[in-house]
Amino acid sequence: MIRKIAWDTFKNTGDINAFLELKQIENIENQMNSKEERSNQIKLENDFDSKNQKVDETKWQM
């Protein structure tokens, strides 16, 4: 929503400050997406590790 407002303001006024705000918002969004992707990757790695550990434990119980 803020991104749309900043973009519309820049289009209507040509104000460089509105453009700079838009770029800042885009950078923040990209950082948030990167952190979320990394968090998901870590979660998948942890799930994989825990499943492998369970398999190893059952293998040696027999």
PDB file of N, CA and C in Angstrom:
ATOM      1  N   MET A   1       0.831  -1.191   0.000  1.00  0.00           N
ATOM      2  CA  MET A   1       0.000   0.000   0.000  1.00  0.00           C
ATOM      3  C   MET A   1       0.873   1.252   0.000  1.00  0.00           C
ATOM      4  N   ILE A   2       1.873   1.290   0.888  1.00  0.00           N
ATOM      5  CA  ILE A   2       2.753   2.454   0.942  1.00  0.00           C
ATOM      6  C   ILE A   2       3.521   2.584  -0.366  1.00  0.00           C
ATOM      7  N   ARG A   3       3.915   1.436  -0.925  1.00  0.00           N
ATOM      8  CA  ARG A   3       4.652   1.459  -2.187  1.00  0.00           C
ATOM      9  C   ARG A   3       3.803   2.087  -3.291  1.00  0.00           C
ATOM     10  N   LYS A   4       2.538   1.717  -3.352  1.00  0.00           N
ATOM     11  CA  LYS A   4       1.637   2.267  -4.373  1.00  0.00           C
ATOM     12  C   LYS A   4       1.466   3.771  -4.191  1.00  0.00           C
ATOM     13  N   ILE A   5       1.315   4.205  -2.959  1.00  0.00           N
ATOM     14  CA  ILE A   5       1.163   5.634  -2.688  1.00  0.00           C
ATOM     15  C   ILE A   5       2.418   6.398  -3.118  1.00  0.00           C
ATOM     16  N   ALA A   6       3.594   5.856  -2.774  1.00  0.00           N
ATOM     17  CA  ALA A   6       4.849   6.518  -3.142  1.00  0.00           C
ATOM     18  C   ALA A   6       4.998   6.581  -4.654  1.00  0.00           C
ATOM     19  N   TRP A   7       4.670   5.484  -5.334  1.00  0.00           N
ATOM     20  CA  TRP A   7       4.786   5.465  -6.788  1.00  0.00           C
ATOM     21  C   TRP A   7       3.810   6.451  -7.428  1.00  0.00           C
ATOM     22  N   ASP A   8       2.568   6.467  -6.973  1.00  0.00           N
ATOM     23  CA  ASP A   8       1.581   7.400  -7.522  1.00  0.00           C
ATOM     24  C   ASP A   8       1.999   8.847  -7.277  1.00  0.00           C
ATOM     25  N   THR A   9       2.532   9.122  -6.106  1.00  0.00           N
ATOM     26  CA  THR A   9       2.991  10.480  -5.794  1.00  0.00           C
ATOM     27  C   THR A   9       4.119  10.880  -6.735  1.00  0.00           C
ATOM     28  N   PHE A  10       5.060   9.983  -6.959  1.00  0.00           N
ATOM     29  CA  PHE A  10       6.163  10.284  -7.869  1.00  0.00           C
ATOM     30  C   PHE A  10       5.655  10.519  -9.285  1.00  0.00           C
ATOM     31  N   LYS A  11       4.732   9.660  -9.749  1.00  0.00           N
ATOM     32  CA  LYS A  11       4.201   9.816 -11.108  1.00  0.00           C
ATOM     33  C   LYS A  11       3.490  11.157 -11.264  1.00  0.00           C
ATOM     34  N   ASN A  12       2.740  11.547 -10.251  1.00  0.00           N
ATOM     35  CA  ASN A  12       1.945  12.772 -10.347  1.00  0.00           C
ATOM     36  C   ASN A  12       2.768  14.043 -10.156  1.00  0.00           C
ATOM     37  N   THR A  13       3.791  13.986  -9.320  1.00  0.00           N
ATOM     38  CA  THR A  13       4.536  15.206  -8.988  1.00  0.00           C
ATOM     39  C   THR A  13       5.937  15.245  -9.583  1.00  0.00           C
ATOM     40  N   GLY A  14       6.517  14.089  -9.864  1.00  0.00           N
ATOM     41  CA  GLY A  14       7.892  14.046 -10.333  1.00  0.00           C
ATOM     42  C   GLY A  14       8.878  14.376  -9.219  1.00  0.00           C
ATOM     43  N   ASP A  15       8.404  14.355  -7.977  1.00  0.00           N
ATOM     44  CA  ASP A  15       9.234  14.691  -6.815  1.00  0.00           C
ATOM     45  C   ASP A  15      10.250  13.590  -6.564  1.00  0.00           C
ATOM     46  N   ILE A  16      11.528  13.957  -6.571  1.00  0.00           N
ATOM     47  CA  ILE A  16      12.589  12.972  -6.380  1.00  0.00           C
ATOM     48  C   ILE A  16      12.524  12.337  -4.995  1.00  0.00           C
ATOM     49  N   ASN A  17      12.044  13.058  -4.002  1.00  0.00           N
ATOM     50  CA  ASN A  17      11.924  12.491  -2.651  1.00  0.00           C
ATOM     51  C   ASN A  17      10.944  11.325  -2.628  1.00  0.00           C
ATOM     52  N   ALA A  18       9.868  11.439  -3.384  1.00  0.00           N
ATOM     53  CA  ALA A  18       8.898  10.341  -3.471  1.00  0.00           C
ATOM     54  C   ALA A  18       9.557   9.130  -4.125  1.00  0.00           C
ATOM     55  N   PHE A  19      10.379   9.383  -5.142  1.00  0.00           N
ATOM     56  CA  PHE A  19      11.087   8.292  -5.801  1.00  0.00           C
ATOM     57  C   PHE A  19      12.070   7.620  -4.840  1.00  0.00           C
ATOM     58  N   LEU A  20      12.791   8.424  -4.070  1.00  0.00           N
ATOM     59  CA  LEU A  20      13.745   7.879  -3.110  1.00  0.00           C
ATOM     60  C   LEU A  20      13.032   7.059  -2.036  1.00  0.00           C
ATOM     61  N   GLU A  21      11.875   7.510  -1.603  1.00  0.00           N
ATOM     62  CA  GLU A  21      11.078   6.738  -0.648  1.00  0.00           C
ATOM     63  C   GLU A  21      10.668   5.397  -1.254  1.00  0.00           C
ATOM     64  N   LEU A  22      10.281   5.428  -2.512  1.00  0.00           N
ATOM     65  CA  LEU A  22       9.904   4.197  -3.204  1.00  0.00           C
ATOM     66  C   LEU A  22      11.075   3.226  -3.228  1.00  0.00           C
ATOM     67  N   LYS A  23      12.263   3.699  -3.531  1.00  0.00           N
ATOM     68  CA  LYS A  23      13.434   2.837  -3.564  1.00  0.00           C
ATOM     69  C   LYS A  23      13.734   2.261  -2.176  1.00  0.00           C
ATOM     70  N   GLN A  24      13.565   3.062  -1.138  1.00  0.00           N
ATOM     71  CA  GLN A  24      13.777   2.573   0.223  1.00  0.00           C
ATOM     72  C   GLN A  24      12.774   1.464   0.567  1.00  0.00           C
ATOM     73  N   ILE A  25      11.546   1.673   0.174  1.00  0.00           N
ATOM     74  CA  ILE A  25      10.504   0.668   0.425  1.00  0.00           C
ATOM     75  C   ILE A  25      10.829  -0.621  -0.312  1.00  0.00           C
ATOM     76  N   GLU A  26      11.274  -0.510  -1.570  1.00  0.00           N
ATOM     77  CA  GLU A  26      11.637  -1.700  -2.324  1.00  0.00           C
ATOM     78  C   GLU A  26      12.795  -2.444  -1.653  1.00  0.00           C
ATOM     79  N   ASN A  27      13.776  -1.709  -1.148  1.00  0.00           N
ATOM     80  CA  ASN A  27      14.903  -2.337  -0.460  1.00  0.00           C
ATOM     81  C   ASN A  27      14.454  -3.067   0.800  1.00  0.00           C
ATOM     82  N   ILE A  28      13.564  -2.458   1.555  1.00  0.00           N
ATOM     83  CA  ILE A  28      13.048  -3.089   2.772  1.00  0.00           C
ATOM     84  C   ILE A  28      12.281  -4.359   2.422  1.00  0.00           C
ATOM     85  N   GLU A  29      11.451  -4.297   1.384  1.00  0.00           N
ATOM     86  CA  GLU A  29      10.698  -5.480   0.959  1.00  0.00           C
ATOM     87  C   GLU A  29      11.644  -6.602   0.548  1.00  0.00           C
ATOM     88  N   ASN A  30      12.698  -6.264  -0.195  1.00  0.00           N
ATOM     89  CA  ASN A  30      13.662  -7.277  -0.627  1.00  0.00           C
ATOM     90  C   ASN A  30      14.375  -7.900   0.566  1.00  0.00           C
ATOM     91  N   GLN A  31      14.729  -7.091   1.547  1.00  0.00           N
ATOM     92  CA  GLN A  31      15.381  -7.610   2.747  1.00  0.00           C
ATOM     93  C   GLN A  31      14.452  -8.538   3.515  1.00  0.00           C
ATOM     94  N   MET A  32      13.202  -8.156   3.625  1.00  0.00           N
ATOM     95  CA  MET A  32      12.234  -8.990   4.332  1.00  0.00           C
ATOM     96  C   MET A  32      12.061 -10.326   3.615  1.00  0.00           C
ATOM     97  N   ASN A  33      11.980 -10.288   2.292  1.00  0.00           N
ATOM     98  CA  ASN A  33      11.822 -11.520   1.520  1.00  0.00           C
ATOM     99  C   ASN A  33      13.045 -12.413   1.665  1.00  0.00           C
ATOM    100  N   SER A  34      14.229 -11.813   1.664  1.00  0.00           N
ATOM    101  CA  SER A  34      15.461 -12.591   1.819  1.00  0.00           C
ATOM    102  C   SER A  34      15.513 -13.262   3.183  1.00  0.00           C
ATOM    103  N   LYS A  35      15.133 -12.535   4.224  1.00  0.00           N
ATOM    104  CA  LYS A  35      15.131 -13.104   5.570  1.00  0.00           C
ATOM    105  C   LYS A  35      14.116 -14.231   5.671  1.00  0.00           C
ATOM    106  N   GLU A  36      12.962 -14.052   5.048  1.00  0.00           N
ATOM    107  CA  GLU A  36      11.927 -15.086   5.093  1.00  0.00           C
ATOM    108  C   GLU A  36      12.391 -16.334   4.345  1.00  0.00           C
ATOM    109  N   GLU A  37      13.022 -16.145   3.184  1.00  0.00           N
ATOM    110  CA  GLU A  37      13.526 -17.287   2.433  1.00  0.00           C
ATOM    111  C   GLU A  37      14.599 -18.028   3.225  1.00  0.00           C
ATOM    112  N   ARG A  38      15.494 -17.303   3.861  1.00  0.00           N
ATOM    113  CA  ARG A  38      16.552 -17.929   4.658  1.00  0.00           C
ATOM    114  C   ARG A  38      15.948 -18.686   5.846  1.00  0.00           C
ATOM    115  N   SER A  39      14.941 -18.088   6.470  1.00  0.00           N
ATOM    116  CA  SER A  39      14.279 -18.747   7.586  1.00  0.00           C
ATOM    117  C   SER A  39      13.626 -20.048   7.135  1.00  0.00           C
ATOM    118  N   ASN A  40      12.978 -20.026   5.992  1.00  0.00           N
ATOM    119  CA  ASN A  40      12.344 -21.238   5.457  1.00  0.00           C
ATOM    120  C   ASN A  40      13.389 -22.296   5.122  1.00  0.00           C
ATOM    121  N   GLN A  41      14.529 -21.860   4.583  1.00  0.00           N
ATOM    122  CA  GLN A  41      15.592 -22.795   4.249  1.00  0.00           C
ATOM    123  C   GLN A  41      16.139 -23.468   5.509  1.00  0.00           C
ATOM    124  N   ILE A  42      16.355 -22.685   6.553  1.00  0.00           N
ATOM    125  CA  ILE A  42      16.847 -23.232   7.818  1.00  0.00           C
ATOM    126  C   ILE A  42      15.843 -24.229   8.394  1.00  0.00           C
ATOM    127  N   LYS A  43      14.567 -23.884   8.320  1.00  0.00           N
ATOM    128  CA  LYS A  43      13.524 -24.771   8.827  1.00  0.00           C
ATOM    129  C   LYS A  43      13.528 -26.094   8.070  1.00  0.00           C
ATOM    130  N   LEU A  44      13.662 -26.042   6.748  1.00  0.00           N
ATOM    131  CA  LEU A  44      13.709 -27.267   5.957  1.00  0.00           C
ATOM    132  C   LEU A  44      14.946 -28.099   6.296  1.00  0.00           C
ATOM    133  N   GLU A  45      16.079 -27.433   6.481  1.00  0.00           N
ATOM    134  CA  GLU A  45      17.303 -28.152   6.837  1.00  0.00           C
ATOM    135  C   GLU A  45      17.151 -28.828   8.199  1.00  0.00           C
ATOM    136  N   ASN A  46      16.548 -28.138   9.147  1.00  0.00           N
ATOM    137  CA  ASN A  46      16.336 -28.717  10.478  1.00  0.00           C
ATOM    138  C   ASN A  46      15.387 -29.905  10.421  1.00  0.00           C
ATOM    139  N   ASP A  47      14.323 -29.776   9.632  1.00  0.00           N
ATOM    140  CA  ASP A  47      13.383 -30.889   9.474  1.00  0.00           C
ATOM    141  C   ASP A  47      14.079 -32.095   8.852  1.00  0.00           C
ATOM    142  N   PHE A  48      14.887 -31.833   7.853  1.00  0.00           N
ATOM    143  CA  PHE A  48      15.623 -32.905   7.187  1.00  0.00           C
ATOM    144  C   PHE A  48      16.578 -33.587   8.159  1.00  0.00           C
ATOM    145  N   ASP A  49      17.304 -32.794   8.923  1.00  0.00           N
ATOM    146  CA  ASP A  49      18.249 -33.348   9.902  1.00  0.00           C
ATOM    147  C   ASP A  49      17.541 -34.194  10.958  1.00  0.00           C
ATOM    148  N   SER A  50      16.410 -33.706  11.448  1.00  0.00           N
ATOM    149  CA  SER A  50      15.702 -34.458  12.493  1.00  0.00           C
ATOM    150  C   SER A  50      15.141 -35.761  11.935  1.00  0.00           C
ATOM    151  N   LYS A  51      14.694 -35.761  10.697  1.00  0.00           N
ATOM    152  CA  LYS A  51      14.187 -36.996  10.093  1.00  0.00           C
ATOM    153  C   LYS A  51      15.322 -37.989   9.882  1.00  0.00           C
ATOM    154  N   ASN A  52      16.477 -37.497   9.462  1.00  0.00           N
ATOM    155  CA  ASN A  52      17.628 -38.380   9.286  1.00  0.00           C
ATOM    156  C   ASN A  52      18.079 -38.962  10.613  1.00  0.00           C
ATOM    157  N   GLN A  53      18.004 -38.175  11.655  1.00  0.00           N
ATOM    158  CA  GLN A  53      18.407 -38.651  12.972  1.00  0.00           C
ATOM    159  C   GLN A  53      17.475 -39.773  13.425  1.00  0.00           C
ATOM    160  N   LYS A  54      16.176 -39.607  13.196  1.00  0.00           N
ATOM    161  CA  LYS A  54      15.215 -40.646  13.581  1.00  0.00           C
ATOM    162  C   LYS A  54      15.471 -41.931  12.806  1.00  0.00           C
ATOM    163  N   VAL A  55      15.793 -41.826  11.536  1.00  0.00           N
ATOM    164  CA  VAL A  55      16.078 -42.997  10.729  1.00  0.00           C
ATOM    165  C   VAL A  55      17.310 -43.705  11.272  1.00  0.00           C
ATOM    166  N   ASP A  56      18.363 -42.949  11.593  1.00  0.00           N
ATOM    167  CA  ASP A  56      19.573 -43.539  12.136  1.00  0.00           C
ATOM    168  C   ASP A  56      19.305 -44.244  13.463  1.00  0.00           C
ATOM    169  N   GLU A  57      18.492 -43.670  14.309  1.00  0.00           N
ATOM    170  CA  GLU A  57      18.194 -44.255  15.605  1.00  0.00           C
ATOM    171  C   GLU A  57      17.453 -45.584  15.455  1.00  0.00           C
ATOM    172  N   THR A  58      16.491 -45.627  14.556  1.00  0.00           N
ATOM    173  CA  THR A  58      15.722 -46.861  14.373  1.00  0.00           C
ATOM    174  C   THR A  58      16.572 -47.928  13.690  1.00  0.00           C
ATOM    175  N   LYS A  59      17.495 -47.530  12.879  1.00  0.00           N
ATOM    176  CA  LYS A  59      18.370 -48.468  12.195  1.00  0.00           C
ATOM    177  C   LYS A  59      19.206 -49.254  13.193  1.00  0.00           C
ATOM    178  N   TRP A  60      19.661 -48.580  14.227  1.00  0.00           N
ATOM    179  CA  TRP A  60      20.552 -49.218  15.208  1.00  0.00           C
ATOM    180  C   TRP A  60      19.794 -49.907  16.343  1.00  0.00           C
ATOM    181  N   GLN A  61      18.516 -49.751  16.421  1.00  0.00           N
ATOM    182  CA  GLN A  61      17.749 -50.367  17.499  1.00  0.00           C
ATOM    183  C   GLN A  61      17.493 -51.849  17.256  1.00  0.00           C
ATOM    184  N   MET A  62      17.562 -52.287  16.043  1.00  0.00           N
ATOM    185  CA  MET A  62      17.243 -53.677  15.723  1.00  0.00           C
ATOM    186  C   MET A  62      18.299 -54.613  16.159  1.00  0.00           C
TER     187      MET A  62
END
